[in-house]
Coordinates of C-alpha atoms and ligand atoms in Angstrom, one line a residue:
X1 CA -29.3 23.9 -95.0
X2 CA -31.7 25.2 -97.7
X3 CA -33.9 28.0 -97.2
X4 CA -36.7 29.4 -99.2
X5 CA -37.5 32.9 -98.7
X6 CA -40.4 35.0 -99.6
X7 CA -40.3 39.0 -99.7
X8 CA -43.7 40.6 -100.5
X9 CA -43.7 43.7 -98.1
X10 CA -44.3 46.4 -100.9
X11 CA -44.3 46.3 -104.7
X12 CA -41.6 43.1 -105.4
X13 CA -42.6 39.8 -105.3
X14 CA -39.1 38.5 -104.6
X15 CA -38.8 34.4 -104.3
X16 CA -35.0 32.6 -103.6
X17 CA -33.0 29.8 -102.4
X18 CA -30.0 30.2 -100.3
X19 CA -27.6 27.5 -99.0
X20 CA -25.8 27.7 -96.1
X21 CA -22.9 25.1 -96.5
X22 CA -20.6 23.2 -93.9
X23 CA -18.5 26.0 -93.4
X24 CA -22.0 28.1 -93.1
X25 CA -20.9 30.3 -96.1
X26 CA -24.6 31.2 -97.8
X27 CA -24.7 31.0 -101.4
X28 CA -27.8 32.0 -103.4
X29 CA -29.0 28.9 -105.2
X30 CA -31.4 30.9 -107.5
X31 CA -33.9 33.4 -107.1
X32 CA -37.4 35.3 -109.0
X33 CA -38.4 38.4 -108.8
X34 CA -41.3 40.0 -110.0
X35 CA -41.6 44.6 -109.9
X36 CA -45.0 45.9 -109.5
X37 CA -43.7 49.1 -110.4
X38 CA -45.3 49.1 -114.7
X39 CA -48.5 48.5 -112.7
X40 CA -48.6 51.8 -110.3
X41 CA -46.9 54.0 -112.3
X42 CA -50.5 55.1 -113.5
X43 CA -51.0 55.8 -109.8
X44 CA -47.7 57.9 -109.3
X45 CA -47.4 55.6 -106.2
X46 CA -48.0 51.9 -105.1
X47 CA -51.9 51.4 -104.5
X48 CA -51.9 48.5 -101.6
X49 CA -54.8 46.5 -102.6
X50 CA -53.5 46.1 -106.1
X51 CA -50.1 45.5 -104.7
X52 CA -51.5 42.6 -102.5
X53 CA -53.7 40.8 -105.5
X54 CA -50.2 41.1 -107.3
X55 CA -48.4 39.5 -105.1
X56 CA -51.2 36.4 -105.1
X57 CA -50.4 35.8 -108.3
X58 CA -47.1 35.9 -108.8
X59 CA -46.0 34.0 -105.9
X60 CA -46.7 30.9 -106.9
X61 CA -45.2 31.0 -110.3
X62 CA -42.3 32.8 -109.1
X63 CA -41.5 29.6 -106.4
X64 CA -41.5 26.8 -109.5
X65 CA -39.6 29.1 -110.8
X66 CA -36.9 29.6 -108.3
X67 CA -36.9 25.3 -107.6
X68 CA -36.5 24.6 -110.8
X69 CA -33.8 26.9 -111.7
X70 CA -32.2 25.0 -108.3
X71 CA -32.8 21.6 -109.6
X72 CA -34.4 21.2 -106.1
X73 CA -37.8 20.0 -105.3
X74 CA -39.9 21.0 -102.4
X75 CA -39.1 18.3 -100.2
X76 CA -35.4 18.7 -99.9
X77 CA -36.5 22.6 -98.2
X78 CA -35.7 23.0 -94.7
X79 CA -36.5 26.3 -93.3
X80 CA -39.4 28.7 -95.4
X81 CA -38.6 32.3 -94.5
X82 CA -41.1 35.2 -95.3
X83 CA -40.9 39.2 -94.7
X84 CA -42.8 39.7 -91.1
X85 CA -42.6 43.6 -91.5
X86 CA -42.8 46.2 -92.0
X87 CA -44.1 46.5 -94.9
X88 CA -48.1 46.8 -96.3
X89 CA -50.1 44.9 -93.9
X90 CA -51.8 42.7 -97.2
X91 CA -49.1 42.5 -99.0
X92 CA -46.9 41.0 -96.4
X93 CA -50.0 39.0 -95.3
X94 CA -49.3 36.9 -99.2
X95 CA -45.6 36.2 -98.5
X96 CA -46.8 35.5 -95.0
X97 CA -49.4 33.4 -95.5
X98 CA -47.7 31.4 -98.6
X99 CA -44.4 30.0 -96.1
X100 CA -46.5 29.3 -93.7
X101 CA -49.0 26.8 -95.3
X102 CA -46.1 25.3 -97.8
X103 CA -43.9 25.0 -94.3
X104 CA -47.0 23.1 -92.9
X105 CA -47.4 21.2 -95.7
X106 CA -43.8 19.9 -95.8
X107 CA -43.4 19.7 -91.7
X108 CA -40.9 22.2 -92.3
X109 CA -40.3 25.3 -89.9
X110 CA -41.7 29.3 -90.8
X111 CA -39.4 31.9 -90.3
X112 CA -40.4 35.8 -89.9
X113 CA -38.0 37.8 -91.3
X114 CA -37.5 41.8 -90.8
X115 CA -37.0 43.4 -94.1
X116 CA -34.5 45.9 -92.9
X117 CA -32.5 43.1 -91.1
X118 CA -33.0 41.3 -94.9
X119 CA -31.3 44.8 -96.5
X120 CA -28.3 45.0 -93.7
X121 CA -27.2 41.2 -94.3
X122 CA -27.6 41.3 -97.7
X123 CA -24.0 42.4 -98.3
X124 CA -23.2 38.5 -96.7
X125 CA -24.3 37.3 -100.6
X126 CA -21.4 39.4 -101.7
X127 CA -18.3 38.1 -103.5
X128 CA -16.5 39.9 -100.7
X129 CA -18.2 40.1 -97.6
X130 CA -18.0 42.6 -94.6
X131 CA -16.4 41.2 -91.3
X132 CA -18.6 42.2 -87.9
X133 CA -18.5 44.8 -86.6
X134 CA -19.2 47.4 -89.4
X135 CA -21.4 50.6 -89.6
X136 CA -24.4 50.7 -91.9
X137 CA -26.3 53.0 -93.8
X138 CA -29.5 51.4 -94.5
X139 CA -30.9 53.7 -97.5
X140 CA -34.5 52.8 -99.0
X141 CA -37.6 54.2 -99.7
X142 CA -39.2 54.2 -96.6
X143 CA -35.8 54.2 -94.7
X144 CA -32.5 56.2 -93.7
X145 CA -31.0 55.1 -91.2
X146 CA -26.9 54.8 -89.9
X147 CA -26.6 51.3 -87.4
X148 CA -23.5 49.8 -85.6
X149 CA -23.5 46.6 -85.9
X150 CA -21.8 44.5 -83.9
X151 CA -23.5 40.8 -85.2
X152 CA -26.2 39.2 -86.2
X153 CA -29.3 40.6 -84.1
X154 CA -27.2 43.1 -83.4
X155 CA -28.2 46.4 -84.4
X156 CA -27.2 49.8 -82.4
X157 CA -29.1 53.1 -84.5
X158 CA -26.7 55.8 -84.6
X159 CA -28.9 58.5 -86.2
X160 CA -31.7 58.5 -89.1
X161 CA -34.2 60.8 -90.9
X162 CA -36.4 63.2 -88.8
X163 CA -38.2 63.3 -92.0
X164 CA -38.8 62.1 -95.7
X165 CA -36.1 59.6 -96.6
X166 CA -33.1 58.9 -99.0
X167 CA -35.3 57.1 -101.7
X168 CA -38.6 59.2 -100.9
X169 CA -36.5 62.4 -101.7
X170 CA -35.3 61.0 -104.8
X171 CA -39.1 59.7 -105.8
X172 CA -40.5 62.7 -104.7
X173 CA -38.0 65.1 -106.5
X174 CA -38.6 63.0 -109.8
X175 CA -41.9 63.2 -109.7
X176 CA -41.6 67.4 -109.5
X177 CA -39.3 66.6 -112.8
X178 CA -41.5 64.3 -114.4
X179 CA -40.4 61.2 -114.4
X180 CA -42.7 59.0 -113.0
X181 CA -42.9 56.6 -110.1
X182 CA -40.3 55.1 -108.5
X183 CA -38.5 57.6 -109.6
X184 CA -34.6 57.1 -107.9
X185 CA -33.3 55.1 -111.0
X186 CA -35.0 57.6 -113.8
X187 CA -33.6 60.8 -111.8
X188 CA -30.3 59.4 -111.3
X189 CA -29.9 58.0 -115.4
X190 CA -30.7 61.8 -116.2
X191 CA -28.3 63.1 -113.6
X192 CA -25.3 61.5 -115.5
X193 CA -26.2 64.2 -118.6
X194 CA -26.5 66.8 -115.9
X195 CA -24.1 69.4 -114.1
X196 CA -24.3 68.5 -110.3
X197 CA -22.9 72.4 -109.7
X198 CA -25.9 74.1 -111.7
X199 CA -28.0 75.0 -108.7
X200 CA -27.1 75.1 -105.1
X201 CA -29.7 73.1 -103.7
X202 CA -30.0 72.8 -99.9
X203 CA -28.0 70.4 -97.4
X204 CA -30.5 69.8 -94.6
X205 CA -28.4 68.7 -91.3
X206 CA -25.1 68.6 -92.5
X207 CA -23.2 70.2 -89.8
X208 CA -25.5 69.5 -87.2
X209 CA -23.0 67.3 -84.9
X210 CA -25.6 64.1 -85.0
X211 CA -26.0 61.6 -87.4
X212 CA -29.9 62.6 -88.0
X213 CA -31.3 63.6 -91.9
X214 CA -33.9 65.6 -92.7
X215 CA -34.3 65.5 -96.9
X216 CA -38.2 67.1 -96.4
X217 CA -36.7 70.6 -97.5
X218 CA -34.9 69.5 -100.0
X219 CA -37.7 68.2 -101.7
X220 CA -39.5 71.7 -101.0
X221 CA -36.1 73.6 -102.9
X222 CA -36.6 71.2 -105.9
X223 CA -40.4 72.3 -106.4
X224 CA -39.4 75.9 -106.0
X225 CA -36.6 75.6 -108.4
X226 CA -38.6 73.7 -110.7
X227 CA -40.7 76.3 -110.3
X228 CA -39.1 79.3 -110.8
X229 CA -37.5 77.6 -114.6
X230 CA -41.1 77.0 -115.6
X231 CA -40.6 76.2 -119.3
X232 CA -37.2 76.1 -119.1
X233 CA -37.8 73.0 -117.1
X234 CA -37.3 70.5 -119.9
X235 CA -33.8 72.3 -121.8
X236 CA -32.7 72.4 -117.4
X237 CA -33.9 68.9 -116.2
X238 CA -30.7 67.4 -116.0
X239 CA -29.0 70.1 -114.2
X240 CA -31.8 70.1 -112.0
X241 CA -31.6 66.2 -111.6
X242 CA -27.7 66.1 -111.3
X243 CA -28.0 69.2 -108.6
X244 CA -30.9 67.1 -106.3
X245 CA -28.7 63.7 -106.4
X246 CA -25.7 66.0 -105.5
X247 CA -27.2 66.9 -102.2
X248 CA -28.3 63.8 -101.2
X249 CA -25.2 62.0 -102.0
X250 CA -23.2 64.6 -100.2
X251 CA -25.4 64.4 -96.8
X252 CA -24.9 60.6 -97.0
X253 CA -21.8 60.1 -97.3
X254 CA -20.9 63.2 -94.8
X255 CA -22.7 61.7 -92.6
X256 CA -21.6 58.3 -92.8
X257 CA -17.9 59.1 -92.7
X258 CA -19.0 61.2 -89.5
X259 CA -20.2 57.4 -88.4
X260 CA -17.6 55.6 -89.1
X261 CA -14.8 58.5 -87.6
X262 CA -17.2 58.7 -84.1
X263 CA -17.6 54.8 -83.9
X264 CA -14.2 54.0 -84.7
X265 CA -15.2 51.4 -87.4
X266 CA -13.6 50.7 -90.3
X267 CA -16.3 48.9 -92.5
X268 CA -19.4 50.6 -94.1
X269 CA -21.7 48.1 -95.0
X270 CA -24.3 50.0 -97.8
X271 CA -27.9 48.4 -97.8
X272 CA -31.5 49.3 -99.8
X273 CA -32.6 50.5 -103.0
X274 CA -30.7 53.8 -103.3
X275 CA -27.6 51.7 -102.7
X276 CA -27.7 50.7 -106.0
X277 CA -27.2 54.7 -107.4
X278 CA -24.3 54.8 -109.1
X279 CA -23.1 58.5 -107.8
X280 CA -23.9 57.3 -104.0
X281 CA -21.3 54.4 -104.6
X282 CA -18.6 56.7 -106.3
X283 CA -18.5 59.0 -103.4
X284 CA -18.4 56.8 -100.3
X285 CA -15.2 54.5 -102.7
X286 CA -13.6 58.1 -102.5
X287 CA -14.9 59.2 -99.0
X288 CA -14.0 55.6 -96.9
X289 CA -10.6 55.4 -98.9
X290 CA -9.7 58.7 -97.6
X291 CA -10.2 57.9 -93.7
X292 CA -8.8 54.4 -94.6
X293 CA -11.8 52.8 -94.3
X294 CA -13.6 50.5 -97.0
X295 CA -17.2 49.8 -98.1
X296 CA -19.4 46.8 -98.9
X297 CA -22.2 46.6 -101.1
X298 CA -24.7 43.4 -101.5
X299 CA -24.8 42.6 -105.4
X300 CA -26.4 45.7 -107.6
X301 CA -29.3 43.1 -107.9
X302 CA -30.0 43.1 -104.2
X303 CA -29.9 46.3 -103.4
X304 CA -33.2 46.7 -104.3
X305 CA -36.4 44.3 -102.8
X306 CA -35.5 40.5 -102.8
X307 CA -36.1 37.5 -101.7
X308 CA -32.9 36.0 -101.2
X309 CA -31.8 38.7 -98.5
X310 CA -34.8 37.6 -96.5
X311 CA -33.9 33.9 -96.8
X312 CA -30.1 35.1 -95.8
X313 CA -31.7 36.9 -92.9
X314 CA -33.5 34.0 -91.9
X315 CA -30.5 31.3 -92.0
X316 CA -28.0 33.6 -90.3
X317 CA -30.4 34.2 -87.2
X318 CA -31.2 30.3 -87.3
X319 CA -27.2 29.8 -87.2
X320 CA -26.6 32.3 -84.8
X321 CA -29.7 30.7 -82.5
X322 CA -31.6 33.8 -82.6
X323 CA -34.4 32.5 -84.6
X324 CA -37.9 32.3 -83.2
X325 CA -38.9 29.5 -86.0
X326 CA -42.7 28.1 -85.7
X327 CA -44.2 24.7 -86.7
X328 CA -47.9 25.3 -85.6
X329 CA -48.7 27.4 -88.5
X330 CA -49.4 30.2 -86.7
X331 CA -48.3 33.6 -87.9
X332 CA -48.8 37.6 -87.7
X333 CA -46.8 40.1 -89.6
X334 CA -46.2 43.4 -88.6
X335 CA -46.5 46.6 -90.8
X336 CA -45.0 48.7 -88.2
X337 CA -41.6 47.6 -86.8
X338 CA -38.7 49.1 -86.0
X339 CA -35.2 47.3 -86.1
X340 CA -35.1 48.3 -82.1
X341 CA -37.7 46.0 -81.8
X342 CA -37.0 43.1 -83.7
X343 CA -36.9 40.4 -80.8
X344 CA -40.1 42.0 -79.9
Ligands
LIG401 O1 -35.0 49.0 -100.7 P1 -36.0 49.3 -101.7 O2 -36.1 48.5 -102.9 O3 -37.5 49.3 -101.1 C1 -37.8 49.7 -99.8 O4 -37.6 48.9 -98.9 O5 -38.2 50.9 -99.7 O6 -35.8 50.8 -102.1 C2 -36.5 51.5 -103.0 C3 -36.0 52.9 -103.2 C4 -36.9 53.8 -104.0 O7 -37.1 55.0 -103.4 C5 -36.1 53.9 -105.3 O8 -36.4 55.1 -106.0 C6 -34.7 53.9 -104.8 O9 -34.7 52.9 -103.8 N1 -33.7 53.6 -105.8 C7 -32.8 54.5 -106.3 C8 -32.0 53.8 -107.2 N2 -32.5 52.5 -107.4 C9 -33.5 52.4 -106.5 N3 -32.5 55.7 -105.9 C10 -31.5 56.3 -106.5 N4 -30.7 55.8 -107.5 C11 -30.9 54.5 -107.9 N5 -30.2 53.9 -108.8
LIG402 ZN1 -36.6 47.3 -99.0

């Protein structure tokens, strides 16, 4: 079975094919991907309606792309999946809206996807993939949250942030430092010339006994500090930098092993943007080996927004007969959706 899968939720125009074979392996056939980010980084944030005329225009191109790098035309497509939420009502509406009409068009069914689901499967387009049941820690920018999962469709939350999360910390704290929007990937790059020791930043809800975050204060510590160095800030950056990924990456991964130890798993599945940080992944190889547990990642190139992860999504619910698929062209999407709610 071939799917086509459109992701358009925020600021990534994402576009992929993914296989499911006889033996209903997935393998990604090809994928495009198109990053808003050049464009609202005069903004310091994403700006939705420029995020949804983006996504208009890219989709399109992006989809020729993707069949031809396939060697598959149009007609040989049998499912066309597309983000449902959450996401940016407009943006989603352009992912939305494209499956659904080229799905009509070929008498093909739509899919909805959640993008969270999306992030949590995506280790399945691994090399090595994770065996049910497994914990995950679902970091992204608008996300933080540890699930057992037990299969497809099913998703238990163990604990998540009260607050900001992983990747708003990390864009927030770089933005204090300078660097721009989205700022994860430039903090952490200027972390690696930093001493994570330098300053003894805050740990919000490390001991508490749950497996909630909070990463709002941390954000305040990093403005006071940065603060407090005034024009030193530039010579101290990448102290300040390696310090702020320190205590992030130490509350994750404390808090994951916490998971795995009280749910008696023995696979961490890692899923969303600040998977891809390089300190994050050093520290839970070290952490799971030491409780004798392991860790899955989904390829460094979708950690981040992706298409392929929502076509994935899409053809594991359809296997598992958990997908709601529509041929009457009708659609919604839904900016506001938790995972608890996804057969909602
Ligand atoms: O999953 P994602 O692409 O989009 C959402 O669904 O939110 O995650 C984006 C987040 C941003 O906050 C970005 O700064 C962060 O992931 N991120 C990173 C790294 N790469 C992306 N944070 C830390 N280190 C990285 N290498
Ligand atoms: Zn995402």
């Amino acid at each position: 079975m071939k799917v086509l899968g459109f992701e358009s939720s925020c600021d990534e125009t994402g576009v992929a094919l993914v296989e499911t074979g006889d033996a209903g392996v997935p393998r990604l056939l090809a994928e495009a991907l198109h990053s808003q980010a050049a464009m609202h980084a005069d903004y310091g944030g994403v700006v939705p309606e420029l995020a949804s005329r983006d996504h208009i225009r890219r989709v399109l191109p992006l989809t020729r792309e993707v069949l031809r790098m396939a060697g598959c035309s149009l007609d040989q497509i049998d499912l066309v999946a597309y983000t449902r939420g959450p996401g940016l009502a407009g943006a989603l509406l352009v992912g939305a809206g494209t499956a659904v009409a080229l799905a009509a068009a070929l008498g093909r069914p739509a899919l909805g996807v959640h993008h969270l689901e999306g992030h949590l499967l995506s280790p399945f387009l691994a090399d090595d993939p994770p065996q049910f049941p497994f914990v995950a820690l679902l970091v992204s920018g608008g996300h933080t949250q540890l699930m057992d999962v037990l299969g497809v469709g099913e998703y238990r939350l163990l604990g998540e942030t009260i607050d900001d999360a992983a990747g708003e910390a990390f864009d927030k704290s770089a933005k204090l430092l300078g660097l721009g929007y989205p700022g994860g990937p430039a903090l952490a790059q200027l972390a690696e010339a930093g001493n994570p020791k330098a300053f003894a930043l805050p740990r919000p809800l490390l001991h508490s006994h749950d497996l909630d975050f909070s990463f709002a204060g941390l954000k305040t510590a990093v403005m006071t500090q940065a603060r407090k160095l005034g024009p030193e800030l530039e010579a101290r950056g990448a102290d300040l930098a390696a310090s702020t990924q320190a205590a992030i990456v130490d509350v994750l991964v404390t808090k994951s092993l916490r998971a795995l130890v009280a749910s008696g798993r023995k696979r961490l599945v890692v899923a969303g943007g600040v998977g891809a940080n390089r300190a994050l992944r050093a520290a839970l190889d070290n952490g799971t080996a030491r409780i004798g547990a392991r860790v899955h990642y989904p390829p460094l190139a979708l950690c981040t927004d992706n298409g392929a992860m929502i076509a994935l999504a899409a053809a594991l619910r359809l296997q598992q007969g958990l997908a709601r698929s529509s041929l009457d062209g009708a659609f919604d999407v839904r900016p506001r959706w938790s995972l608890q709610e996804i057969d909602l």
